[in-house]
C-alpha cells in the first residue's frame, strides 16, 4: 500500500491525471459531499475530475456546488464505463467493498487506474493502491479534509469545498451528536466555517427540505407501523411497497425514520425494513453494546458501523420480519 502523501507530485504533474471519483449507491450527504468536496478541491489544482454515482440520490443534495456535473451510472452507463476504463486514478469514497457500488464495482476492479480508498467503515477490502482509512473518523468528509491537510493544501479550501465537506460531517455525526464526534471533528468543522461554509443554510437545505407527503408518511409509520418488542427493548417499522407508493415516497424520504425508534426511552435497538421492490432494505440503529453491524452481517448480508448498520434481502417482507424477530431473540442478552 502506498502512502497517500505520494499523490501530491502526481496531482501536480504537467500532464494532468484523469480522475474519476465514485461513492456508494444511494449516496447520502457524506458520500456526495466527500465526492464533490474532492471534485471542487481538484478544480483548485486545475484538474477537472468526474464524479460518477452508482445510482441516483435525493434532491436534498442537489444544492451542492458541482452537483450538476455528476454522472449517474444507471443513466449513462456507456460514458461512465469509458471514463472508468481510461482513468489514471479512481477515488473510492465512503465505501470499502466493491459490491457497495453495484456493477460499477467490476469496472473499477478491471480498470488500469490506481485506486484510492478514503473511508471510515469497518473491514475494508483490499482493492486499493492508496488508502486513507480509519473507522474512528466521524465521516469521509472529515477524512477529505485530512487528505487536503496531508498534502498541505488547506489554503486552497474555498467556500464550495467547505460547504460540501461540512454537509457530510454534519449528517454523519447527526449534527455532532454521535460518539464518533471528536475534538478533531469540531476543529475541522470550525475551519470549514471559517472558509465560508454557512452552517444554517446547509442545515436548512438538508433537514428542512422534505415534501408534505414525506412528513405525512413519517406520521403514518409512527402511528400505524411502529412495533415495540418490550421484552427486547426493540422498535421495528416494516414498510411495504404499497405504502411507499401510497405516499409517493422517493429516494431519501425514509432517511431518518429509523432514528425515531431509538429516541424512545429504554429502546436499545431500532430497525427499519423498507420494501424497495427489487430487495428489502434494512436499517439498524443501536445504543450501548448491541453490535448492529454484526447483526446485519449475520442475518442480512450487510454490515456497517457498530451502532449504525444496514443490510438487504431478496426474501419477502413477511419472511424478513420473521427472520428479524428470530435474530432479536438470539441476541436477547444484549437487549434485555
Ligand atoms: P443506512 O441505514 O443509513 O442505509 O446505513 C447505515 C450504515 O450501514 C451505512 O453507513 C453503511 O455503513 C451500512 N450499510 C447500509 N447498508 C449496507 C449493506 O447493504 N451492506 C453493508 N455492508 N453495509 C451497509
Ligand atoms: Mn460516511
Coordinates of N, CA and C and ligand atoms in Angstrom, one line a residue, residues 24 28-31 34 94-95 119-121 138-141 168 172 305, ligand 2:
X24 N -20.7 5.2 -2.7 CA -21.6 4.1 -2.6 C -23.0 4.4 -3.2
X28 N -25.5 9.4 0.4 CA -26.0 10.3 1.3 C -25.1 11.6 1.3
X29 N -25.3 12.5 2.3 CA -24.6 13.7 2.3 C -23.1 13.5 2.5
X30 N -22.7 12.5 3.2 CA -21.3 12.2 3.4 C -20.7 11.7 2.1
X31 N -21.4 10.8 1.4 CA -20.9 10.2 0.2 C -20.8 11.3 -0.9
X34 N -18.3 14.3 0.2 CA -16.9 14.0 0.1 C -16.5 14.0 -1.3
X94 N -16.1 6.8 0.9 CA -17.2 6.4 1.8 C -17.7 5.0 1.5
X95 N -16.9 4.1 1.0 CA -17.2 2.7 0.9 C -15.9 2.0 0.8
X119 N -12.1 6.3 3.4 CA -13.3 5.7 4.0 C -13.2 5.5 5.5
X120 N -14.3 5.4 6.2 CA -14.3 5.2 7.6 C -15.2 4.0 8.0
X121 N -15.5 3.1 7.1 CA -16.3 1.9 7.5 C -15.4 0.7 7.9
X138 N -15.2 10.6 12.0 CA -16.6 10.9 12.0 C -17.3 10.6 10.7
X139 N -16.5 10.9 9.6 CA -17.1 10.9 8.3 C -16.0 10.9 7.2
X140 N -16.4 10.5 6.0 CA -15.4 10.6 4.9 C -15.1 12.0 4.6
X141 N -16.1 12.9 4.9 CA -15.8 14.4 4.6 C -14.6 14.9 5.6
X168 N -21.4 16.7 5.0 CA -21.2 15.3 5.3 C -20.8 15.1 6.8
X172 N -23.3 12.8 9.0 CA -22.8 11.5 9.6 C -22.6 11.5 11.1
X305 N -21.3 0.3 10.7 CA -20.7 0.7 11.9 C -21.3 -0.1 13.1
Ligands
LIG2 MN1 -19.9 8.2 5.8

